[in-house]
Coordinates of C-alpha atoms (C1' of nucleotides) in Angstrom, one line a residue:
Chain N
M715 CA -3.0 0.4 -37.6
R716 CA -3.7 4.2 -37.3
R717 CA -6.7 3.8 -35.0
P718 CA -6.1 3.2 -31.3
K719 CA -6.3 -0.5 -30.3
I720 CA -7.9 0.6 -27.1
D721 CA -9.6 4.0 -26.4
D722 CA -8.6 6.4 -23.6
D723 CA -11.6 5.5 -21.4
A724 CA -10.9 1.8 -21.6
L725 CA -7.2 2.3 -21.1
F726 CA -7.9 4.4 -18.1
E727 CA -10.1 1.8 -16.6
K728 CA -7.4 -0.9 -16.9
L729 CA -4.8 1.4 -15.4
L730 CA -7.2 2.2 -12.5
V731 CA -7.8 -1.4 -11.7
L732 CA -4.1 -2.2 -11.7
F733 CA -2.9 0.8 -9.6
R734 CA -5.7 0.4 -7.2
R735 CA -5.0 -3.3 -6.6
N736 CA -1.2 -3.2 -6.6
G737 CA 0.0 0.3 -5.9
F738 CA 2.7 2.1 -7.9
V739 CA 5.7 -0.2 -7.6
G740 CA 3.5 -3.2 -7.6
T741 CA 2.0 -2.3 -11.0
R742 CA 4.5 -3.4 -13.7
L743 CA 4.6 -2.3 -17.3
S744 CA 4.3 -5.9 -18.3
D745 CA 1.1 -6.1 -16.3
I746 CA -0.2 -3.1 -18.0
A747 CA 0.8 -4.4 -21.4
R748 CA -0.9 -7.7 -20.8
E749 CA -4.1 -6.1 -19.5
T750 CA -4.4 -3.5 -22.2
G751 CA -3.2 -5.6 -25.1
L752 CA -0.7 -2.9 -26.0
Q753 CA 3.0 -3.4 -26.2
K754 CA 5.2 -1.4 -23.9
A755 CA 6.4 0.8 -26.8
S756 CA 2.8 1.7 -27.5
L757 CA 2.2 2.6 -23.9
Y758 CA 5.1 5.0 -24.1
H759 CA 3.5 6.5 -27.2
R760 CA 0.4 7.2 -25.2
F761 CA 2.2 8.2 -22.0
P762 CA 5.6 9.7 -22.9
G763 CA 6.2 10.3 -19.2
G764 CA 6.2 6.5 -18.5
K765 CA 4.7 4.9 -15.4
V766 CA 4.6 8.1 -13.4
E767 CA 2.5 9.8 -16.1
M768 CA 0.2 6.9 -16.2
A769 CA -0.3 7.1 -12.5
R770 CA -0.8 10.9 -12.7
V771 CA -3.4 10.5 -15.4
V772 CA -5.2 7.8 -13.4
L773 CA -5.2 10.0 -10.3
E774 CA -6.6 13.0 -12.2
R775 CA -9.3 11.0 -13.9
A776 CA -10.3 9.3 -10.7
F777 CA -10.4 12.6 -9.0
G778 CA -12.7 13.9 -11.7
E779 CA -15.0 11.0 -11.3
L780 CA -15.0 11.4 -7.5
E781 CA -15.9 15.1 -8.0
A782 CA -18.8 14.3 -10.4
T783 CA -20.3 11.3 -8.6
V784 CA -19.7 12.1 -5.0
L785 CA -18.7 15.7 -4.2
A786 CA -21.1 17.4 -6.6
P787 CA -24.1 15.6 -5.2
L788 CA -23.0 16.5 -1.7
R789 CA -22.9 20.2 -2.7
E790 CA -26.2 20.3 -4.5
P791 CA -28.9 22.6 -3.1
G792 CA -31.6 20.7 -1.2
E793 CA -32.2 18.8 2.0
V794 CA -29.0 17.8 3.8
L795 CA -29.8 14.2 4.4
T796 CA -30.8 13.7 0.8
R797 CA -27.5 15.2 -0.4
A798 CA -25.6 13.0 2.0
R799 CA -27.4 9.8 0.8
R800 CA -26.8 10.7 -2.9
G801 CA -23.1 11.4 -2.4
L802 CA -22.6 8.2 -0.4
R803 CA -24.4 6.2 -3.0
G804 CA -21.9 7.7 -5.5
L805 CA -19.1 6.8 -3.1
E806 CA -20.3 3.2 -2.8
A807 CA -20.2 2.9 -6.5
F808 CA -16.8 4.6 -6.7
Y809 CA -15.3 1.9 -4.5
H810 CA -17.4 -0.9 -6.1
G811 CA -19.2 -1.5 -2.8
G812 CA -16.0 -1.9 -0.9
Q813 CA -14.4 -4.4 -3.2
A814 CA -11.9 -1.9 -4.7
A815 CA -9.2 -0.2 -2.8
C816 CA -8.7 3.5 -2.7
L817 CA -6.3 4.8 -5.3
F818 CA -5.2 7.6 -2.9
E819 CA -4.3 5.0 -0.3
T820 CA -2.4 2.6 -2.6
L821 CA -0.6 5.4 -4.4
S822 CA 0.5 7.2 -1.3
L823 CA 2.6 4.3 -0.3
G824 CA 6.4 4.4 -0.7
E825 CA 8.9 7.0 -1.7
D826 CA 7.8 7.0 -5.3
A827 CA 4.7 8.7 -4.1
G828 CA 6.7 11.9 -4.1
E829 CA 5.6 13.2 -7.5
L830 CA 2.0 12.1 -6.9
R831 CA 1.6 13.3 -3.3
A832 CA 0.4 16.8 -4.1
L833 CA -2.3 15.4 -6.3
I834 CA -3.4 12.9 -3.6
Q835 CA -3.4 15.6 -1.0
R836 CA -5.6 17.9 -3.1
A837 CA -8.2 15.2 -3.7
V838 CA -8.4 14.3 0.0
Q839 CA -8.7 17.9 0.9
A840 CA -11.5 18.4 -1.6
C841 CA -13.4 15.5 0.1
L842 CA -12.8 17.1 3.5
D843 CA -14.1 20.4 2.3
A844 CA -17.2 18.9 0.8
F845 CA -18.0 16.9 3.8
T846 CA -17.4 19.9 6.1
A847 CA -19.7 22.1 4.0
L848 CA -22.4 19.5 4.3
A849 CA -22.1 19.2 8.0
K850 CA -22.2 23.0 8.3
D851 CA -25.4 23.0 6.2
A852 CA -26.8 20.6 8.6
G853 CA -26.5 23.3 11.3
L854 CA -23.4 22.0 13.0
P855 CA -20.9 24.5 14.3
S856 CA -17.8 24.9 12.2
A857 CA -15.4 23.1 14.4
T858 CA -17.8 20.1 14.8
A859 CA -18.4 20.0 11.1
K860 CA -14.7 19.8 10.5
R861 CA -14.3 16.9 12.9
R862 CA -17.2 15.1 11.4
A863 CA -15.7 15.4 8.0
A864 CA -12.3 14.1 9.1
D865 CA -14.1 11.2 10.9
A866 CA -15.9 10.4 7.7
I867 CA -12.7 10.2 5.6
V868 CA -11.0 8.2 8.3
Q869 CA -13.8 5.8 8.5
I870 CA -14.0 5.4 4.7
Q871 CA -10.3 4.7 4.4
G872 CA -10.3 2.4 7.4
A873 CA -13.3 0.4 6.2
L874 CA -11.6 -0.1 2.8
V875 CA -8.5 -1.3 4.4
L876 CA -10.3 -3.7 6.7
A877 CA -12.5 -4.9 3.8
R878 CA -9.3 -5.7 1.9
I879 CA -7.8 -7.6 4.7
Q880 CA -10.9 -9.5 5.6
E881 CA -11.7 -10.1 2.0
S882 CA -15.2 -9.0 2.8
P883 CA -16.9 -5.7 1.9
Q884 CA -19.3 -6.0 4.8
V885 CA -17.8 -3.4 7.1
F886 CA -17.7 -0.9 4.2
R887 CA -21.4 -1.4 3.3
R888 CA -22.4 -0.9 6.9
L889 CA -20.4 2.3 7.0
I890 CA -22.1 3.7 3.9
R891 CA -25.4 3.0 5.6
D892 CA -24.4 4.8 8.8
L893 CA -22.5 7.8 7.4
P894 CA -25.4 10.1 6.3
D895 CA -26.6 10.4 9.9
R896 CA -23.1 10.5 11.4
L897 CA -22.3 13.4 9.2
T898 CA -25.3 15.5 9.7
K899 CA -27.1 14.6 13.0
A900 CA -26.6 16.6 16.2
Chain E
M1069 CA 33.5 -13.2 11.3
R1070 CA 31.7 -15.8 13.2
R1071 CA 29.6 -13.3 15.3
P1072 CA 26.5 -11.7 13.7
K1073 CA 27.2 -8.2 12.4
I1074 CA 23.7 -7.2 13.5
D1075 CA 21.6 -9.1 16.0
D1076 CA 18.1 -10.4 15.4
D1077 CA 16.4 -7.6 17.2
A1078 CA 18.2 -4.8 15.3
L1079 CA 17.7 -6.7 12.1
F1080 CA 14.0 -7.0 12.8
E1081 CA 13.7 -3.3 13.5
K1082 CA 15.3 -2.4 10.2
L1083 CA 13.1 -4.8 8.3
L1084 CA 10.0 -3.4 10.1
V1085 CA 10.8 0.2 9.2
L1086 CA 11.3 -0.7 5.5
F1087 CA 8.2 -3.0 5.0
R1088 CA 6.1 -0.5 6.8
R1089 CA 7.1 2.4 4.7
N1090 CA 7.3 0.8 1.3
G1091 CA 5.2 -2.4 1.4
F1092 CA 6.4 -5.7 0.1
V1093 CA 7.3 -5.0 -3.6
G1094 CA 8.5 -1.6 -2.6
T1095 CA 11.1 -3.0 -0.3
R1096 CA 14.1 -4.2 -2.3
L1097 CA 16.9 -6.4 -1.1
S1098 CA 19.3 -3.6 -1.9
D1099 CA 17.4 -1.3 0.5
I1100 CA 17.6 -4.0 3.2
A1101 CA 21.3 -4.6 2.5
R1102 CA 22.0 -0.8 2.7
E1103 CA 20.0 -0.3 5.9
T1104 CA 21.3 -3.4 7.7
G1105 CA 24.9 -3.2 6.6
L1106 CA 24.7 -6.8 5.4
Q1107 CA 25.4 -8.1 1.9
K1108 CA 22.5 -9.8 0.1
A1109 CA 24.2 -13.2 0.5
S1110 CA 24.3 -12.7 4.2
L1111 CA 20.6 -11.8 4.2
Y1112 CA 19.9 -15.1 2.5
H1113 CA 21.9 -16.9 5.1
R1114 CA 19.7 -15.4 7.8
F1115 CA 16.5 -15.8 5.8
P1116 CA 16.8 -18.8 3.4
G1117 CA 13.3 -18.2 2.2
G1118 CA 14.3 -14.8 0.8
K1119 CA 12.1 -11.7 0.9
V1120 CA 8.9 -13.6 1.7
E1121 CA 10.5 -15.1 4.8
M1122 CA 11.7 -11.7 5.9
A1123 CA 8.2 -10.3 5.6
R1124 CA 6.8 -13.3 7.5
V1125 CA 9.2 -12.9 10.3
V1126 CA 8.5 -9.2 10.5
L1127 CA 4.8 -9.8 10.6
E1128 CA 5.2 -12.5 13.3
R1129 CA 7.4 -10.3 15.5
A1130 CA 5.2 -7.3 15.0
F1131 CA 2.2 -9.3 16.0
G1132 CA 4.1 -10.5 19.1
E1133 CA 4.8 -6.9 20.0
L1134 CA 1.2 -5.9 19.4
E1135 CA 0.1 -8.7 21.6
A1136 CA 2.4 -7.7 24.5
T1137 CA 2.0 -3.9 24.4
V1138 CA -1.6 -3.5 23.3
L1139 CA -3.8 -6.6 23.5
A1140 CA -2.5 -7.9 26.8
P1141 CA -3.1 -4.6 28.6
L1142 CA -6.7 -4.6 27.2
R1143 CA -7.3 -8.0 28.6
E1144 CA -5.9 -7.4 32.1
P1145 CA -8.2 -7.6 35.0
G1146 CA -9.3 -4.2 36.3
E1147 CA -11.3 -1.2 35.5
V1148 CA -12.4 -1.1 31.9
L1149 CA -11.5 2.5 31.1
T1150 CA -8.0 2.0 32.6
R1151 CA -7.4 -1.0 30.5
A1152 CA -8.5 0.8 27.4
R1153 CA -6.2 3.8 28.1
R1154 CA -3.2 1.5 28.7
G1155 CA -3.9 -0.5 25.6
L1156 CA -4.3 2.6 23.5
R1157 CA -1.1 4.1 24.9
G1158 CA 0.6 0.9 23.7
L1159 CA -1.0 1.3 20.4
E1160 CA 0.1 4.9 20.1
A1161 CA 3.7 3.7 20.7
F1162 CA 3.3 0.8 18.3
Y1163 CA 2.5 3.3 15.5
H1164 CA 5.0 5.9 16.6
G1165 CA 2.2 8.4 17.4
G1166 CA 0.8 8.0 13.9
Q1167 CA 4.0 8.6 12.1
A1168 CA 4.5 4.9 11.1
A1169 CA 2.1 3.1 8.8
C1170 CA 0.5 -0.2 9.7
L1171 CA 2.4 -3.2 8.5
F1172 CA -0.8 -5.1 8.1
E1173 CA -2.1 -2.5 5.7
T1174 CA 1.1 -2.1 3.7
L1175 CA 1.7 -5.8 3.4
S1176 CA -1.9 -6.6 2.5
L1177 CA -1.4 -4.8 -0.8
G1178 CA -1.0 -6.6 -4.1
E1179 CA -1.1 -10.2 -5.1
D1180 CA 2.2 -11.0 -3.4
A1181 CA 0.2 -10.7 -0.2
G1182 CA -1.1 -14.2 -0.8
E1183 CA 1.4 -16.0 1.4
L1184 CA 1.1 -13.5 4.1
R1185 CA -2.6 -12.9 4.1
A1186 CA -3.5 -15.5 6.6
L1187 CA -1.0 -14.1 9.1
I1188 CA -2.4 -10.6 8.6
Q1189 CA -6.0 -11.8 9.0
R1190 CA -5.1 -13.6 12.2
A1191 CA -3.5 -10.5 13.7
V1192 CA -6.5 -8.3 12.8
Q1193 CA -8.9 -10.8 14.2
A1194 CA -7.0 -10.9 17.5
C1195 CA -7.4 -7.1 17.7
L1196 CA -11.1 -7.4 17.0
D1197 CA -11.5 -10.1 19.7
A1198 CA -9.6 -8.1 22.3
F1199 CA -11.6 -4.9 21.6
T1200 CA -14.8 -6.9 21.6
A1201 CA -14.0 -8.5 25.0
L1202 CA -13.2 -5.1 26.4
A1203 CA -16.5 -3.6 25.2
K1204 CA -18.4 -6.5 26.6
D1205 CA -16.7 -6.1 30.0
A1206 CA -17.9 -2.5 29.8
G1207 CA -21.4 -3.9 29.9
L1208 CA -22.3 -3.5 26.3
P1209 CA -24.4 -6.2 24.6
S1210 CA -22.5 -8.6 22.5
A1211 CA -23.6 -7.3 19.1
T1212 CA -22.8 -3.7 20.1
A1213 CA -19.4 -4.7 21.5
K1214 CA -18.6 -6.3 18.2
R1215 CA -19.6 -3.2 16.3
R1216 CA -17.6 -1.0 18.6
A1217 CA -14.5 -3.2 18.1
A1218 CA -14.8 -3.1 14.3
D1219 CA -15.3 0.6 14.4
A1220 CA -12.1 1.0 16.4
I1221 CA -10.1 -1.0 13.9
V1222 CA -11.6 0.9 11.1
Q1223 CA -10.8 4.2 12.7
I1224 CA -7.3 3.2 13.6
Q1225 CA -6.5 2.1 10.1
G1226 CA -8.2 5.1 8.5
A1227 CA -6.4 7.5 10.8
L1228 CA -3.1 6.0 9.9
V1229 CA -3.8 6.3 6.1
L1230 CA -5.0 9.9 6.4
A1231 CA -2.0 10.8 8.6
R1232 CA 0.3 9.4 5.9
I1233 CA -1.4 11.3 3.2
Q1234 CA -1.6 14.6 5.1
E1235 CA 1.9 14.1 6.4
S1236 CA 0.6 14.9 9.9
P1237 CA -0.2 12.6 12.8
Q1238 CA -2.7 15.0 14.2
V1239 CA -5.8 13.0 13.2
F1240 CA -4.3 9.8 14.8
R1241 CA -3.5 11.4 18.0
R1242 CA -7.0 12.8 18.4
L1243 CA -8.3 9.3 17.7
I1244 CA -6.2 7.7 20.4
R1245 CA -7.6 10.3 22.8
D1246 CA -11.2 9.6 21.9
L1247 CA -11.1 5.8 21.5
P1248 CA -11.3 4.8 25.2
D1249 CA -14.7 6.4 25.6
R1250 CA -15.9 5.3 22.2
L1251 CA -15.1 1.7 23.0
T1252 CA -16.6 1.5 26.4
K1253 CA -19.3 4.2 27.0
A1254 CA -23.0 3.5 26.5
Chain R
dG405 C1' 28.3 -15.6 9.6
dT406 C1' 29.9 -12.7 6.2
dC407 C1' 31.9 -11.8 2.0
dT408 C1' 32.9 -11.2 -3.4
dA409 C1' 31.4 -12.6 -7.6
dT410 C1' 28.0 -14.0 -10.7
dA411 C1' 24.0 -16.0 -12.6
dA412 C1' 19.3 -15.5 -14.3
dT413 C1' 15.5 -12.8 -14.8
dA414 C1' 12.6 -8.8 -14.9
dG415 C1' 12.2 -4.0 -14.9
dG416 C1' 11.6 0.6 -17.3
dA417 C1' 12.6 2.9 -21.3
dT418 C1' 14.0 3.9 -26.4
dA419 C1' 14.8 3.3 -31.8
dG420 C1' 13.1 2.8 -35.8
dA421 C1' 10.1 0.0 -39.2
dC422 C1' 5.4 -0.2 -40.8
Chain B
dG1001 C1' -0.7 4.3 -33.3
dT1002 C1' 1.3 -0.1 -32.9
dC1003 C1' 4.8 -3.1 -33.5
dT1004 C1' 9.6 -5.9 -33.0
dA1005 C1' 13.9 -5.6 -31.3
dT1006 C1' 17.0 -3.9 -28.1
dC1007 C1' 19.4 -1.4 -24.2
dC1008 C1' 20.5 -0.7 -19.7
dT1009 C1' 19.8 -1.2 -15.1
dA1010 C1' 18.0 -3.3 -11.1
dT1011 C1' 16.2 -7.3 -8.9
dT1012 C1' 16.1 -11.8 -6.7
dA1013 C1' 18.8 -15.4 -5.8
dT1014 C1' 23.0 -18.7 -5.6
dA1015 C1' 28.0 -20.5 -5.4
dG1016 C1' 31.9 -20.8 -3.0
dA1017 C1' 35.9 -18.6 -0.5
dC1018 C1' 37.3 -17.0 4.1

DNA sequence: GTCTATAATAGGATAGAC
DNA sequence: GTCTATCCTATTATAGAC
């Protein structure tokens, strides 16, 4: 076989699901091999840096998707509430309606997070910036806008954690509904 | 040696720190042995059920501490805002001012969580109930009180996650300051 | 109650054939 | 690009002496 058994996109999806659900240590190469249908040696051919590189690639691609489906809509020109709604619809899809954990949360756990921490921090900061800019565009003073943005991230992360514990996405769905106003209204 | 090298309380504290920081899979028996000064065989003498039993005991004791230092103050008779402030002061201590992760979050990650999930759900539900009762005592209608309680849990969990990622407890401390009003005010 | 020693398994990672 | 086979280490867990 010269052709890949599984293409990069599908491979990325499998890795994303695993790292999201089980974190870094909790995701074993044997799991990845089983889910992708590749042997461990083949995985090392695709990711010479091993598990850490797999996690890094997943983080980078997830950040790219977040940028395209959530942050970009938030920054588009137009009416503030419309932008908020579009971005949050993207966010809802990004987290599978609250049924998927946040990669930034699960990969920030433990000491192994060291090599990935900078990447995670950058992604979270990008979210903070985008939300802040939106709240400013809504006419809120700078300090208030920053607080609203931080509140939004806090609530998103918290809702995802609670949804995981309760095994119900209800609290996350409600949040998505409420956030556009909470971010932009006086 | 017939006397324990380390007493139950100290042992519990060590386990708590490890499981909090690294989750279930991320906490290895070798870490526990190093931190407690006990050999692995001695750990198995204290916890015949192995790592799962250690995690269960930690969860139970942490729940007990939460009950005593946070939930009980919330339920005490007296002025609502005072009760809220006392409970939240307990909560701040419980999470070391935002520098320690939530055990219920870190142990709810991964498939290993199966055996511990019921315990975690019970603890979170107890928090929801206590916050709800407080909000009701503040005169809020039942449905509103429930929403406020869920919001509180969401914000606490989210702030802890964000604090971990940003390596700064700032967002958690601000939350503790704001929560008494957010829970009780019309 | 703790220890040393050891078993049994699973983990990440590599070599080299095809 | 994928595979089989293998290495080495770490991991959980147990046996039995003190």
